MMTF fields as JSON, N, C-alpha, C and O atoms, coordinates in Angstrom:
{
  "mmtfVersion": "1.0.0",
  "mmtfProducer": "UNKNOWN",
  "numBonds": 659,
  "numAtoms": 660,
  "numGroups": 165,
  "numChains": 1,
  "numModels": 1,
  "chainsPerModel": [1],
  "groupsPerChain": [165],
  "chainIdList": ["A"],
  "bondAtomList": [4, 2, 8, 6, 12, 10, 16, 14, 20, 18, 24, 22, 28, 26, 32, 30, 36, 34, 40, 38, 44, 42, 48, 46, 52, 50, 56, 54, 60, 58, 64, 62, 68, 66, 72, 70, 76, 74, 80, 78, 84, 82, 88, 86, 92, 90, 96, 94, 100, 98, 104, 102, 108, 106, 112, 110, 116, 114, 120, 118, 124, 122, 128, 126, 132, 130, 136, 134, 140, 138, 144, 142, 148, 146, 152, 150, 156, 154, 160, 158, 164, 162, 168, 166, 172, 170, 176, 174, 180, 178, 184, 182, 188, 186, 192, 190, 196, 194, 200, 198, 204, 202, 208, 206, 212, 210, 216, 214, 220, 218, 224, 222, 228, 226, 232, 230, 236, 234, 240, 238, 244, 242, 248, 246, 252, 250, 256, 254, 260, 258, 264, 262, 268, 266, 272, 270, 276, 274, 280, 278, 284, 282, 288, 286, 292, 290, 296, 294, 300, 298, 304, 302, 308, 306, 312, 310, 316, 314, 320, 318, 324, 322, 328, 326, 332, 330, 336, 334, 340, 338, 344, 342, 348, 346, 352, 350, 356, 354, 360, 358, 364, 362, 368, 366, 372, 370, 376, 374, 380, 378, 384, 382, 388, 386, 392, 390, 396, 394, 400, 398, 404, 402, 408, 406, 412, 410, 416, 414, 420, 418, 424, 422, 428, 426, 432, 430, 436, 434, 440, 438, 444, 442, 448, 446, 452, 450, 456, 454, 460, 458, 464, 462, 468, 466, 472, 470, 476, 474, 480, 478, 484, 482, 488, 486, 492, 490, 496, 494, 500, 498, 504, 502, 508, 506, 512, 510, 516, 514, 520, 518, 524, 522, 528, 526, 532, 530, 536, 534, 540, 538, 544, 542, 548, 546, 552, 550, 556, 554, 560, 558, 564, 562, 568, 566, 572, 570, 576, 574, 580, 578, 584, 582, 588, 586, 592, 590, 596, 594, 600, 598, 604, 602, 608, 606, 612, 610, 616, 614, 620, 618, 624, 622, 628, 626, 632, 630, 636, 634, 640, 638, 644, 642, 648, 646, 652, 650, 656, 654],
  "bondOrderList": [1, 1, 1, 1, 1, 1, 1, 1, 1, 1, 1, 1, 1, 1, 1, 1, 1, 1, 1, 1, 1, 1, 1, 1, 1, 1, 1, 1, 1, 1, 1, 1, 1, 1, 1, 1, 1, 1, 1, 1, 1, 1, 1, 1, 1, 1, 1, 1, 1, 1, 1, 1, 1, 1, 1, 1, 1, 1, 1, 1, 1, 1, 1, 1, 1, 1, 1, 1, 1, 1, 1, 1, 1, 1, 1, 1, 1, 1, 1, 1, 1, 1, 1, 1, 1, 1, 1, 1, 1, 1, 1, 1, 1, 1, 1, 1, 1, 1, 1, 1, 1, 1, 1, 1, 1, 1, 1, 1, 1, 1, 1, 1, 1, 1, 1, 1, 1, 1, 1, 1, 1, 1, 1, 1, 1, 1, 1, 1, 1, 1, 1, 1, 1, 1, 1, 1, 1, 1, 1, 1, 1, 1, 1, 1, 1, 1, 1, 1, 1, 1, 1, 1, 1, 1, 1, 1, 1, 1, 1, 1, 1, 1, 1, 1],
  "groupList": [{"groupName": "UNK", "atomNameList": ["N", "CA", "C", "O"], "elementList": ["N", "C", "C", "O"], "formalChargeList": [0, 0, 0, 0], "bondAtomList": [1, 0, 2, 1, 3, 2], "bondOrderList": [1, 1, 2], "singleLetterCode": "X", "chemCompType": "L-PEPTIDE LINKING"}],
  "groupTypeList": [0, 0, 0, 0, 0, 0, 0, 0, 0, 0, 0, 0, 0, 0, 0, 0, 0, 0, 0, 0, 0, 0, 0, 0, 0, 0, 0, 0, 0, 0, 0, 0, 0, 0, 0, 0, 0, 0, 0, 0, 0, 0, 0, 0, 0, 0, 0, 0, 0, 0, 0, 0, 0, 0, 0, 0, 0, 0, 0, 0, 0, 0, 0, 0, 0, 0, 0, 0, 0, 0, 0, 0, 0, 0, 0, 0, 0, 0, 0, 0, 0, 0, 0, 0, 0, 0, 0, 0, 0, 0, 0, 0, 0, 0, 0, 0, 0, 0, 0, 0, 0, 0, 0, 0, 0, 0, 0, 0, 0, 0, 0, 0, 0, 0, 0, 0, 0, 0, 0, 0, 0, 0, 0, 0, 0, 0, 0, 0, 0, 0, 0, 0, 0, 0, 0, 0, 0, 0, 0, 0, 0, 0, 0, 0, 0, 0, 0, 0, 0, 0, 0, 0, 0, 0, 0, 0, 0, 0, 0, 0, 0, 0, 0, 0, 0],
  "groupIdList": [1, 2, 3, 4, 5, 6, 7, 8, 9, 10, 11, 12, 13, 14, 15, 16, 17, 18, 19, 20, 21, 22, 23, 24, 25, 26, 27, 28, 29, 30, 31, 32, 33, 34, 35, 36, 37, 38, 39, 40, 41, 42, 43, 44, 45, 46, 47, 48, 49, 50, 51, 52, 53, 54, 55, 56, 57, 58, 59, 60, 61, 62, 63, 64, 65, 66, 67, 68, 69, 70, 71, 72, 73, 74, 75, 76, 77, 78, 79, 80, 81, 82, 83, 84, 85, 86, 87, 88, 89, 90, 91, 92, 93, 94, 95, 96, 97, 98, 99, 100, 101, 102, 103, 104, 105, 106, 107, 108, 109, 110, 111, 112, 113, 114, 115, 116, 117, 118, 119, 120, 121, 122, 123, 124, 125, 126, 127, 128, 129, 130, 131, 132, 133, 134, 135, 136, 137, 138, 139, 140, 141, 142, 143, 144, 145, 146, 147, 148, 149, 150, 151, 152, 153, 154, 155, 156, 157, 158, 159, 160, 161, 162, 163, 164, 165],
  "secStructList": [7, 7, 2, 2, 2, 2, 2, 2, 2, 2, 2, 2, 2, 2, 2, 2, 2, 2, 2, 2, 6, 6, 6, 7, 6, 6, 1, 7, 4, 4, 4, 7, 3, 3, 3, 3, 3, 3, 3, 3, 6, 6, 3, 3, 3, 3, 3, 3, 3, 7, 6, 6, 7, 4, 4, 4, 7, 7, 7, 4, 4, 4, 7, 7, 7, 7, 1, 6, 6, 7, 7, 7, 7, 7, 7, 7, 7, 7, 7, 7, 4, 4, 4, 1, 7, 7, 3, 3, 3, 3, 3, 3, 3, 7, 5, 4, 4, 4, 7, 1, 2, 2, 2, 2, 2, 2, 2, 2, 2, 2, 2, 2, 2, 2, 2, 2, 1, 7, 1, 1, 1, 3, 3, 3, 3, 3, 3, 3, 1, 1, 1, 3, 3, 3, 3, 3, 7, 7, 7, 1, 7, 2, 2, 2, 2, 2, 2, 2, 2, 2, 2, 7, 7, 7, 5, 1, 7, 7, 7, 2, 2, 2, 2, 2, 7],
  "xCoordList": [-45.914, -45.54, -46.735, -47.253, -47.199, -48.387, -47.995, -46.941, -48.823, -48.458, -47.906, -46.99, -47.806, -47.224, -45.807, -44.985, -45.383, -43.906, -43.276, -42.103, -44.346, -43.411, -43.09, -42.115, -44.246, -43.52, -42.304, -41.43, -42.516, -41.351, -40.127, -39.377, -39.87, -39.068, -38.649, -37.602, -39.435, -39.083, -38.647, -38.2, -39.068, -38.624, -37.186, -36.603, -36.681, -35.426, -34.462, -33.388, -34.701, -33.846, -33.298, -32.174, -34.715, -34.468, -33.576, -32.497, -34.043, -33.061, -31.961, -31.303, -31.326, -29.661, -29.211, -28.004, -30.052, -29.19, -28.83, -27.98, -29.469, -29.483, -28.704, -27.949, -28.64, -27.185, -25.993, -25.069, -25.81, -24.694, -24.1, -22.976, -25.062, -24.796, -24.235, -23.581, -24.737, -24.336, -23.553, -23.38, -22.989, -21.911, -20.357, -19.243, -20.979, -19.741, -20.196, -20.672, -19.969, -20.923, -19.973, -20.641, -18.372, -17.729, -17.968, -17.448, -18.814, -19.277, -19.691, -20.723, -19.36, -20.847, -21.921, -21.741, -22.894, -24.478, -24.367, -25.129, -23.317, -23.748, -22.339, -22.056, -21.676, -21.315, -21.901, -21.277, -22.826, -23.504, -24.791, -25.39, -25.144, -26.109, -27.105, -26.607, -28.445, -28.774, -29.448, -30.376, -28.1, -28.38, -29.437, -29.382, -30.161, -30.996, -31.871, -31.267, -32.983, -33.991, -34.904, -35.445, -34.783, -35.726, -36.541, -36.007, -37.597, -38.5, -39.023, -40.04, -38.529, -38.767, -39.759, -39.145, -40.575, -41.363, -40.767, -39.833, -41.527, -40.808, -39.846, -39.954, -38.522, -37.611, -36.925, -36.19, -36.588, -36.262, -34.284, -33.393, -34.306, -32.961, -32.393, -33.109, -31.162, -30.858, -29.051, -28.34, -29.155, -27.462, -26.978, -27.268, -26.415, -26.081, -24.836, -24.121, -24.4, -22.764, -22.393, -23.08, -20.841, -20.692, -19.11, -18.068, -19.446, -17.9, -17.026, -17.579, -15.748, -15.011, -15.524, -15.381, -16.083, -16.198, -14.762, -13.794, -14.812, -13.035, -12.949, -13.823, -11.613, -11.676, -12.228, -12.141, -13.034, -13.481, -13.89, -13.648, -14.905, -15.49, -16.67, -16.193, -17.804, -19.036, -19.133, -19.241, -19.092, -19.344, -20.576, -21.107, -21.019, -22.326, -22.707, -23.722, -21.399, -21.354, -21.74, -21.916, -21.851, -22.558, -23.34, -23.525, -23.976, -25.527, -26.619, -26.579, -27.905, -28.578, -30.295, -30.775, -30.699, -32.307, -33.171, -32.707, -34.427, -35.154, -36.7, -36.866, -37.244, -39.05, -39.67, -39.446, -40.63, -40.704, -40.104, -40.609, -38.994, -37.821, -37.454, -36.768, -38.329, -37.7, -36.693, -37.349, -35.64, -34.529, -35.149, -35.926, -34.779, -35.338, -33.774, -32.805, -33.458, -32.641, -32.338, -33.341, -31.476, -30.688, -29.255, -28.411, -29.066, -27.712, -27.336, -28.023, -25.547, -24.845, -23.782, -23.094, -23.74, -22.584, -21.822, -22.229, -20.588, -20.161, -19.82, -19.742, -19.592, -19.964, -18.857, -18.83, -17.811, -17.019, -17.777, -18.942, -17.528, -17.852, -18.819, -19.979, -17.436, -17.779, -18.7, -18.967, -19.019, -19.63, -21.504, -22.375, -21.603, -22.929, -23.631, -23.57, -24.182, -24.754, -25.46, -26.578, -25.005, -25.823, -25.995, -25.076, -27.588, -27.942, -28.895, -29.724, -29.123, -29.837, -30.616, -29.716, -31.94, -32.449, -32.854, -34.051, -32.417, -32.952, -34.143, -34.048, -35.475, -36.818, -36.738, -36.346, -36.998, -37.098, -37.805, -37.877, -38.529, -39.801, -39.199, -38.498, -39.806, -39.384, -40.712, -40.94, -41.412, -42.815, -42.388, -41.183, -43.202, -42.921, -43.049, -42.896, -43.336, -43.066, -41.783, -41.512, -40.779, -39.759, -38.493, -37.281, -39.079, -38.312, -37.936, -38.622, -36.375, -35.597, -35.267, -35.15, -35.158, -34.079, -34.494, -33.541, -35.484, -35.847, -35.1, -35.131, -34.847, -34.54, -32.834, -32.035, -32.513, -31.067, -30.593, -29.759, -31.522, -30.854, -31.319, -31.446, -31.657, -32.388, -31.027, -30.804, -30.183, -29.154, -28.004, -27.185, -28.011, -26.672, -26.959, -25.992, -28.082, -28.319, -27.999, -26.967, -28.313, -27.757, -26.471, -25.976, -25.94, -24.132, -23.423, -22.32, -24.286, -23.295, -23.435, -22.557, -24.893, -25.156, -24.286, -23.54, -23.994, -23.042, -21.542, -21.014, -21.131, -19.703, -19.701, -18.724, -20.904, -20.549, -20.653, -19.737, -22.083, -21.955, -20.872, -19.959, -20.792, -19.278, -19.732, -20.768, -18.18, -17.912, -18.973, -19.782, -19.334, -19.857, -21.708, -22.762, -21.421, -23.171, -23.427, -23.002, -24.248, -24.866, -26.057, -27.113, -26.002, -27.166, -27.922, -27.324, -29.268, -30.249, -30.884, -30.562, -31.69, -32.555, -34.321, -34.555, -35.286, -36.85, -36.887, -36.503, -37.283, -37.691, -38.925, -39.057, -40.065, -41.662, -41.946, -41.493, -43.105, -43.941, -45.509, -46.081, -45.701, -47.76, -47.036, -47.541, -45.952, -45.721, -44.279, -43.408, -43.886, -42.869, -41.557, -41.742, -40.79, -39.958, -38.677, -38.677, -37.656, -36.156, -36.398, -36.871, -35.717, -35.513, -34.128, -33.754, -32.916, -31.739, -31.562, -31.53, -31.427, -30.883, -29.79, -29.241, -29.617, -28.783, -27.129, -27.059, -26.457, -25.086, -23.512, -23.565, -22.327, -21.651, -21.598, -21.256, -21.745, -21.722, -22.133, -23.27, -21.411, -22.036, -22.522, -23.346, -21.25, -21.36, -22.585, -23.461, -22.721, -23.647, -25.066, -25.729, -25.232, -26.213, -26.409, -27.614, -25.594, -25.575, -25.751, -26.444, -25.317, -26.001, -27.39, -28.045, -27.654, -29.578, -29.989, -30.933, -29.745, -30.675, -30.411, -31.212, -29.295, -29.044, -30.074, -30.737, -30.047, -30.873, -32.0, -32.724, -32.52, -34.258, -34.981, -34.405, -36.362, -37.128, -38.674, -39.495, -38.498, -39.63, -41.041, -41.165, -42.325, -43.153, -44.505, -44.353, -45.65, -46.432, -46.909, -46.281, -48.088, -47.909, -46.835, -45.71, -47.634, -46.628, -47.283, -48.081, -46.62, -47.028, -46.804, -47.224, -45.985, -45.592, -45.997, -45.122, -46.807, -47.556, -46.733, -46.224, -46.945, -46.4, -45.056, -44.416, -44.619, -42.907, -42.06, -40.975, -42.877, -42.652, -43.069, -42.697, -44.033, -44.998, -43.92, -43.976],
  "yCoordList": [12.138, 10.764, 9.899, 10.014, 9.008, 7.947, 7.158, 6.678, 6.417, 5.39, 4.447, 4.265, 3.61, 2.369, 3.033, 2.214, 4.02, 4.8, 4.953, 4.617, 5.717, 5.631, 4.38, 4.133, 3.62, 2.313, 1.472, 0.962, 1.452, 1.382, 1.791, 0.959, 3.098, 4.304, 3.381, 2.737, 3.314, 3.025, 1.273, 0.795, 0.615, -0.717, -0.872, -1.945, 0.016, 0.216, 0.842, 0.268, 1.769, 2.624, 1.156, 0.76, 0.679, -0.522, -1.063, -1.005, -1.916, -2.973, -2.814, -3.839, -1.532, -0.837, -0.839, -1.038, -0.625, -0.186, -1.628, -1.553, -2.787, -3.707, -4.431, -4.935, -4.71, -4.792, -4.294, -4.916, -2.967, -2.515, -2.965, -3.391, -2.753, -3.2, -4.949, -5.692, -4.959, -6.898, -7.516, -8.715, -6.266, -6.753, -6.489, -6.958, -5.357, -4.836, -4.781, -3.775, -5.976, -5.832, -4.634, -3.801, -4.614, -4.046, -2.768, -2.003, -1.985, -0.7, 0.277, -0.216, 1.342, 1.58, 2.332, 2.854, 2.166, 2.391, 3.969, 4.276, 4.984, 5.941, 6.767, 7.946, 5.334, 5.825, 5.216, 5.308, 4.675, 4.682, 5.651, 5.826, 6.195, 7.235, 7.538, 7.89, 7.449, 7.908, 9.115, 9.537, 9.821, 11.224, 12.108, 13.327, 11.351, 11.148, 10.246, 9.531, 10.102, 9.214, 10.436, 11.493, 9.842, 10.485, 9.395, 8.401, 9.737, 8.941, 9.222, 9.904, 8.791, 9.471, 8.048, 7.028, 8.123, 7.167, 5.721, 5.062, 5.58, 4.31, 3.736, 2.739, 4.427, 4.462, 4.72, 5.613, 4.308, 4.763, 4.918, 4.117, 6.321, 6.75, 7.118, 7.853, 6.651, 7.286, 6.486, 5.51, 8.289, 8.168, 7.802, 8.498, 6.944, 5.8, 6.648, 6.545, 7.576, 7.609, 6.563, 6.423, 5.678, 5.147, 5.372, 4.733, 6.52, 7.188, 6.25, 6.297, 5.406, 5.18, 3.745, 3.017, 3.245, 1.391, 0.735, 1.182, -0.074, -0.555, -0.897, -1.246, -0.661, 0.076, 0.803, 0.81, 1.665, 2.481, 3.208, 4.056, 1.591, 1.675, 0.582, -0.396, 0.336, -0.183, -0.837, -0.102, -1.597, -2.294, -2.784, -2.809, -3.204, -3.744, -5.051, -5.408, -5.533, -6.99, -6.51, -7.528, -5.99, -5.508, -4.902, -4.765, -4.402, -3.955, -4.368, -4.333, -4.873, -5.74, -5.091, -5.069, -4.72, -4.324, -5.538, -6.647, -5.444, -6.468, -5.582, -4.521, -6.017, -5.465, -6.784, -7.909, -6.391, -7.979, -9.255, -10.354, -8.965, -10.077, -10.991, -12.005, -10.063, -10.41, -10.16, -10.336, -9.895, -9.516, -8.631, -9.2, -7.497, -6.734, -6.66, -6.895, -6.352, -5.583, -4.56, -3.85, -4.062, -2.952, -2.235, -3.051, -0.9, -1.186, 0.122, 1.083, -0.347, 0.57, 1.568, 1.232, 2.921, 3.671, 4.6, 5.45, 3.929, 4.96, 6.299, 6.523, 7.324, 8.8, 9.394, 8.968, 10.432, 11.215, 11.875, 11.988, 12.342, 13.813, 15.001, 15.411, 15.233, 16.188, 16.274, 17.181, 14.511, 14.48, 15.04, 14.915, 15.616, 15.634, 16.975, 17.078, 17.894, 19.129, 19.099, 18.586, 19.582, 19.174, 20.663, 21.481, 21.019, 21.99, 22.116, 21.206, 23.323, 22.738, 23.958, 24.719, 24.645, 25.749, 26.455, 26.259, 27.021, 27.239, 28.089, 29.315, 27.311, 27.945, 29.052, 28.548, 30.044, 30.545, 31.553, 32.614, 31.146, 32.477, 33.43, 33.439, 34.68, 35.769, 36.733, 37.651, 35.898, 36.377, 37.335, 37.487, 38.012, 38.877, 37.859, 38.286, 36.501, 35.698, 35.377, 34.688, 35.544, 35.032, 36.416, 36.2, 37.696, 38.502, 38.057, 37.514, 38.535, 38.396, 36.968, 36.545, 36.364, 35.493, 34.327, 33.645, 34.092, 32.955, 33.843, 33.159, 34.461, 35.343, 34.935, 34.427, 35.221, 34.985, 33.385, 33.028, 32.683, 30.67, 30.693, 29.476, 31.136, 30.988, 31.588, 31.297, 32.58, 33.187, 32.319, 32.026, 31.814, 31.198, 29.426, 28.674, 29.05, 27.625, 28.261, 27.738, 28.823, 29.39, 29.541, 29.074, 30.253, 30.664, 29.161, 28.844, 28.306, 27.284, 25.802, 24.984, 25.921, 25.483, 25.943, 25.053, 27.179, 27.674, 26.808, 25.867, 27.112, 26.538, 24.995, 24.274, 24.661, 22.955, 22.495, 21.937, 22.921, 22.49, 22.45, 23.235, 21.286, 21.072, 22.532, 23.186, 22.605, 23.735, 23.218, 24.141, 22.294, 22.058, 21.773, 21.232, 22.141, 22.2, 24.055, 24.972, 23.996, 25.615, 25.854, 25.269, 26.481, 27.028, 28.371, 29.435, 28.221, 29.615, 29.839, 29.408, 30.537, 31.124, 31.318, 31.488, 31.301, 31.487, 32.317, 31.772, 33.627, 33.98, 34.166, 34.498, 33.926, 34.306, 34.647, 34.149, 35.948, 36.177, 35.878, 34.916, 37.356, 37.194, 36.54, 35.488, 37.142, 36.656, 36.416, 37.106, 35.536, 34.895, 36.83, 37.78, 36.634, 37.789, 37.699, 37.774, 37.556, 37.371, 36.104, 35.31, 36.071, 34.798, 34.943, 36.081, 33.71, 33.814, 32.504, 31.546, 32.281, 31.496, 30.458, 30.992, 29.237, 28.351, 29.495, 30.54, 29.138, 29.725, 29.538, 29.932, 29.214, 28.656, 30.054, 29.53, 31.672, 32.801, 32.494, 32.814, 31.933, 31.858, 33.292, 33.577, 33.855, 35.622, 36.051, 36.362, 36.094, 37.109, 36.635, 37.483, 35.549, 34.588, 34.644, 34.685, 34.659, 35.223, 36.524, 36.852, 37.676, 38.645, 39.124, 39.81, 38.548, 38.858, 38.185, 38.772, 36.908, 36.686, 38.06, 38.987, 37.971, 39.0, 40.369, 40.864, 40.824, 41.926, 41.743, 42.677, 40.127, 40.068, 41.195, 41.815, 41.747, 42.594, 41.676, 41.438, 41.305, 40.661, 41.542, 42.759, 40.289, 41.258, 40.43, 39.235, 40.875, 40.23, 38.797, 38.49, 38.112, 36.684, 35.635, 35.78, 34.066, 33.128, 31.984, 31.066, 32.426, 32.395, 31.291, 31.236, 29.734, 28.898, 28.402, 28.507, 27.95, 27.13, 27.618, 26.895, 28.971, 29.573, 29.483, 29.204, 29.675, 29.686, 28.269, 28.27, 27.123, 25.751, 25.357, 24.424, 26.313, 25.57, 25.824, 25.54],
  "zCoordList": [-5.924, -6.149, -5.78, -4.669, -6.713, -6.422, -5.892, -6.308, -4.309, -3.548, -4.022, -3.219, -4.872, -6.013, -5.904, -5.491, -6.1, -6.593, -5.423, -5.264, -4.085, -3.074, -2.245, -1.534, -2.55, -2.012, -2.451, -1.75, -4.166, -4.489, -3.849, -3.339, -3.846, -3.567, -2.337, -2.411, -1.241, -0.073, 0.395, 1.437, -1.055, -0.884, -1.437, -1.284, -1.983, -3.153, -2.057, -1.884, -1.438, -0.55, 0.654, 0.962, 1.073, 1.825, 1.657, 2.246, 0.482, -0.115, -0.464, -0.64, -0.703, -1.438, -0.04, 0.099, 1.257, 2.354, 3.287, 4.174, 3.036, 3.327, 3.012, 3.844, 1.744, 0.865, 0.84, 0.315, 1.464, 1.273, 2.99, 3.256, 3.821, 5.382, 5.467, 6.2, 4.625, 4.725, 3.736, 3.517, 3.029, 2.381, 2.999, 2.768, 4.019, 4.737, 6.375, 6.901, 7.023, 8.215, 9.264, 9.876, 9.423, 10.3, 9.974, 10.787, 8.711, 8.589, 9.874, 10.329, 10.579, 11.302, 10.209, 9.108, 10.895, 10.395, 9.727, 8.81, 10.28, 10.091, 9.075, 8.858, 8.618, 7.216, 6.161, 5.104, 6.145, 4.948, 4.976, 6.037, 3.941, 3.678, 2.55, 1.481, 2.637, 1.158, 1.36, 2.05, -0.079, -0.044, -1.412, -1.572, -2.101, -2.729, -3.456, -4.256, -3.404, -4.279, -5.129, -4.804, -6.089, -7.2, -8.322, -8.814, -8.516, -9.183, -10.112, -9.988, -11.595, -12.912, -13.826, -14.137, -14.004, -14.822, -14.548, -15.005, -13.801, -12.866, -12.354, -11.639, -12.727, -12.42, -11.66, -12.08, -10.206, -9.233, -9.324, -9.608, -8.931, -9.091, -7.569, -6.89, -7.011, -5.726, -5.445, -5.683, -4.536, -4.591, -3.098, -2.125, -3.051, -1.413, -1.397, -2.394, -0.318, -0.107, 1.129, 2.14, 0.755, 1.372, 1.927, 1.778, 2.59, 2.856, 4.052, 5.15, 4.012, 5.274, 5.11, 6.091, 4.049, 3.616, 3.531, 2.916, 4.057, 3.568, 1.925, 1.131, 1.775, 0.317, -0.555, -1.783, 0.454, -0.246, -2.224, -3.083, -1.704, -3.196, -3.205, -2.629, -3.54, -3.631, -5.566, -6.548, -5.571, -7.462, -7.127, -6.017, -8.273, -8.703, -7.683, -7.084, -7.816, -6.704, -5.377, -4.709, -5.013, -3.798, -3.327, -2.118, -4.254, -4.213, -4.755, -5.985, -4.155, -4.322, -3.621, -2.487, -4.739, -4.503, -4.146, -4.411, -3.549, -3.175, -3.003, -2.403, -3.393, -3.154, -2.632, -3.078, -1.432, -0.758, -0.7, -0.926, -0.377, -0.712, -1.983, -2.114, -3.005, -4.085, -4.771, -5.798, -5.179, -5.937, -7.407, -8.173, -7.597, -8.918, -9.797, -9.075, -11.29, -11.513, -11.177, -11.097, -10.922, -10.251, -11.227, -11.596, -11.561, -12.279, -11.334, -10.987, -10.983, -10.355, -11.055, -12.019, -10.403, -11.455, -10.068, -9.276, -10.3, -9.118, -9.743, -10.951, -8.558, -8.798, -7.919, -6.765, -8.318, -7.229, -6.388, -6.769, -5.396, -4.933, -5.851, -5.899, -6.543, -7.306, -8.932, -9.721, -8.847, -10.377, -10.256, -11.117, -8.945, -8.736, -8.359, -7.133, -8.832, -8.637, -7.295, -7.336, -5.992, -5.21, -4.626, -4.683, -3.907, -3.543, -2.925, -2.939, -2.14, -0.772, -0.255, 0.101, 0.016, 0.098, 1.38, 1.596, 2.075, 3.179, 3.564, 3.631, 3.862, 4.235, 5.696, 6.748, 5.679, 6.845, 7.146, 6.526, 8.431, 8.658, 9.335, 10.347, 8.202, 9.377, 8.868, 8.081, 9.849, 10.953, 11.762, 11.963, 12.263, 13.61, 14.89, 16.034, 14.621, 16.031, 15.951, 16.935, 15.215, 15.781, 16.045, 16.054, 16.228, 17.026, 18.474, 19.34, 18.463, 20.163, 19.562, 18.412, 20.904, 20.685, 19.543, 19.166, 19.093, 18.521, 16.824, 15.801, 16.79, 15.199, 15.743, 14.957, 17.039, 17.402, 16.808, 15.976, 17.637, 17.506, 16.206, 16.073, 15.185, 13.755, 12.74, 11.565, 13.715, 12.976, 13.167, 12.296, 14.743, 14.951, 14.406, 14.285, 14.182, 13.036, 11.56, 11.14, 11.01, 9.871, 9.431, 8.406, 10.304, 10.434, 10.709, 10.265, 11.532, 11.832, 10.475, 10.2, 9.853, 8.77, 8.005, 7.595, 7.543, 6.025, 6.957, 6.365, 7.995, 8.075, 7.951, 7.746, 8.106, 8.009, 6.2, 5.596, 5.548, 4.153, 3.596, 3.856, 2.522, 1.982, 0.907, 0.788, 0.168, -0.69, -1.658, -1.754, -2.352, -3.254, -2.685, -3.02, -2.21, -2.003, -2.049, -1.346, -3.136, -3.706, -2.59, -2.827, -1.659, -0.729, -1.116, -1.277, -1.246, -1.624, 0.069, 1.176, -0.337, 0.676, 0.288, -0.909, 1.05, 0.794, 1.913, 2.947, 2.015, 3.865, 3.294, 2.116, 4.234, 3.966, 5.583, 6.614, 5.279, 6.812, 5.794, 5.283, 5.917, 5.275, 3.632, 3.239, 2.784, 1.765, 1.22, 1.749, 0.233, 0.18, -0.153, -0.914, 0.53, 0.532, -0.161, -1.39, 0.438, -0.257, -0.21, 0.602, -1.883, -2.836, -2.984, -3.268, -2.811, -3.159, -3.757, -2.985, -5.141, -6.171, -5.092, -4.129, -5.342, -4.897, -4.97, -5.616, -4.469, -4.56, -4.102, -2.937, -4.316, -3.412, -2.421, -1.362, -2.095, -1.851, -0.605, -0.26, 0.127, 1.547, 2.785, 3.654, 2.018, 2.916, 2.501, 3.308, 1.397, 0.372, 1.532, 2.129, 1.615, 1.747, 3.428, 3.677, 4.637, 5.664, 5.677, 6.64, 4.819, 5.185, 5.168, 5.952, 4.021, 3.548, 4.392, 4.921, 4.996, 6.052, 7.068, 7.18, 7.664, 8.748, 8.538, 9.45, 7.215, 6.801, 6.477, 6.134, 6.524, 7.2, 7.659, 8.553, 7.21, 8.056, 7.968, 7.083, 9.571, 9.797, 9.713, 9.846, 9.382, 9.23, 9.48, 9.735, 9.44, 9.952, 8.859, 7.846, 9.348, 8.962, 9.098, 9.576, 8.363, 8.376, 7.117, 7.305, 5.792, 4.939, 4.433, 3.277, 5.038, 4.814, 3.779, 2.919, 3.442, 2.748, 0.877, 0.022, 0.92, -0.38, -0.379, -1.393, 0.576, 0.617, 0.042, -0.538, 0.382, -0.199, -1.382, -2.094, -1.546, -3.174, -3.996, -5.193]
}
C-alpha cells in the first residue's frame, strides 16, 4: 500500500469510528469495531461491527467520513453476520526453540483460539522452522486443524520471513 492510501486508510477508519462514537455516545468503546479495511484503486473499503448499539442497526445517517476534518462521500451497506467470508490463518513456528513448555502455551493458545472463533470464521494453518512446512487451507475443521498442529515435528531454523510472504 503507497503512503497516500494508507493515510487515507487511516483517515477513513478514523473518521467512520468517530462518527459512529458520536452518534451513539452511551456506546462503550469496545462494541464498536473495525474488522476490516481494504484498499482497491482508491477506494477504501472497511467493515465497522457495531454489535450491542441501541437498536441495533447503523444507516447511512450515521456514518460520516472526514480526512482532515473535511467531510468526503462515503456510501453505507449494512451486512449480517453471515453475508461475509471471513477467515483467519494461523502462523506458527515450530523451530526447535520452542520445544518444552513454550510448544506447550503455543498449544494451549491454539486450543483456546479454535474454542473462541465464531463458527463462521474458516481457520488454516502455516507452521515454518528452516522452511515453510504444514500448509492447511482456511477451514471450518477445527479438530482436523488442532491435530496437525499437535503432530508438528519441530525442526531446525526460523524461517519466518517465507512463512508470511
Amino acid at each position: 500500500m503507497n503512503p497516500r492510501r494508507g493515510a487515507f486508510a487511516a483517515a477513513a477508519v478514523s473518521g467512520v469510528l468517530l462518527a459512529l462514537m458520536g452518534a451513539a455516545p452511551a456506546v462503550a468503546t469496545d462494541e464498536i469495531s473495525i474488522d476490516h479495511v481494504e484498499s482497491t484503486n482508491g477506494v477504501v473499503s472497511m467493515i465497522v461491527s457495531v454489535d450491542g448499539v441501541p437498536g441495533d442497526s447503523v444507516d447511512g445517517a450515521d456514518v460520516g467520513v472526514q480526512i482532515d476534518g473535511t467531510g468526503i462521500d462515503a456510501k453505507v451497506k449494512s451486512v449480517a453476520g453471515g453475508d461475509i467470508a471471513r477467515s483467519t490463518i494461523l502462523v506458527v513456528d515450530a523451530s526447535n526453540s520452542m520445544s518444552g513448555p513454550k510448544f506447550k502455551a503455543a498449544t494451549d493458545a491454539v486450543t483456546a483460539f479454535l474454542a473462541s472463533a465464531p463458527p463462521d470464521v474458516m481457520v488454516g494453518m502455516v507452521a515454518f522452522a528452516g522452511d515453510v512446512g504444514t500448509s492447511l487451507a482456511p477451514s471450518p475443521d477445527r479438530t482436523a486443524l488442532l491435530e496437525a498442529f499437535k503432530n508438528l515435528e519441530l525442526a531446525p531454523g526460523t524461517g519466518v520471513y517465507d512463512a508470511v510472504a
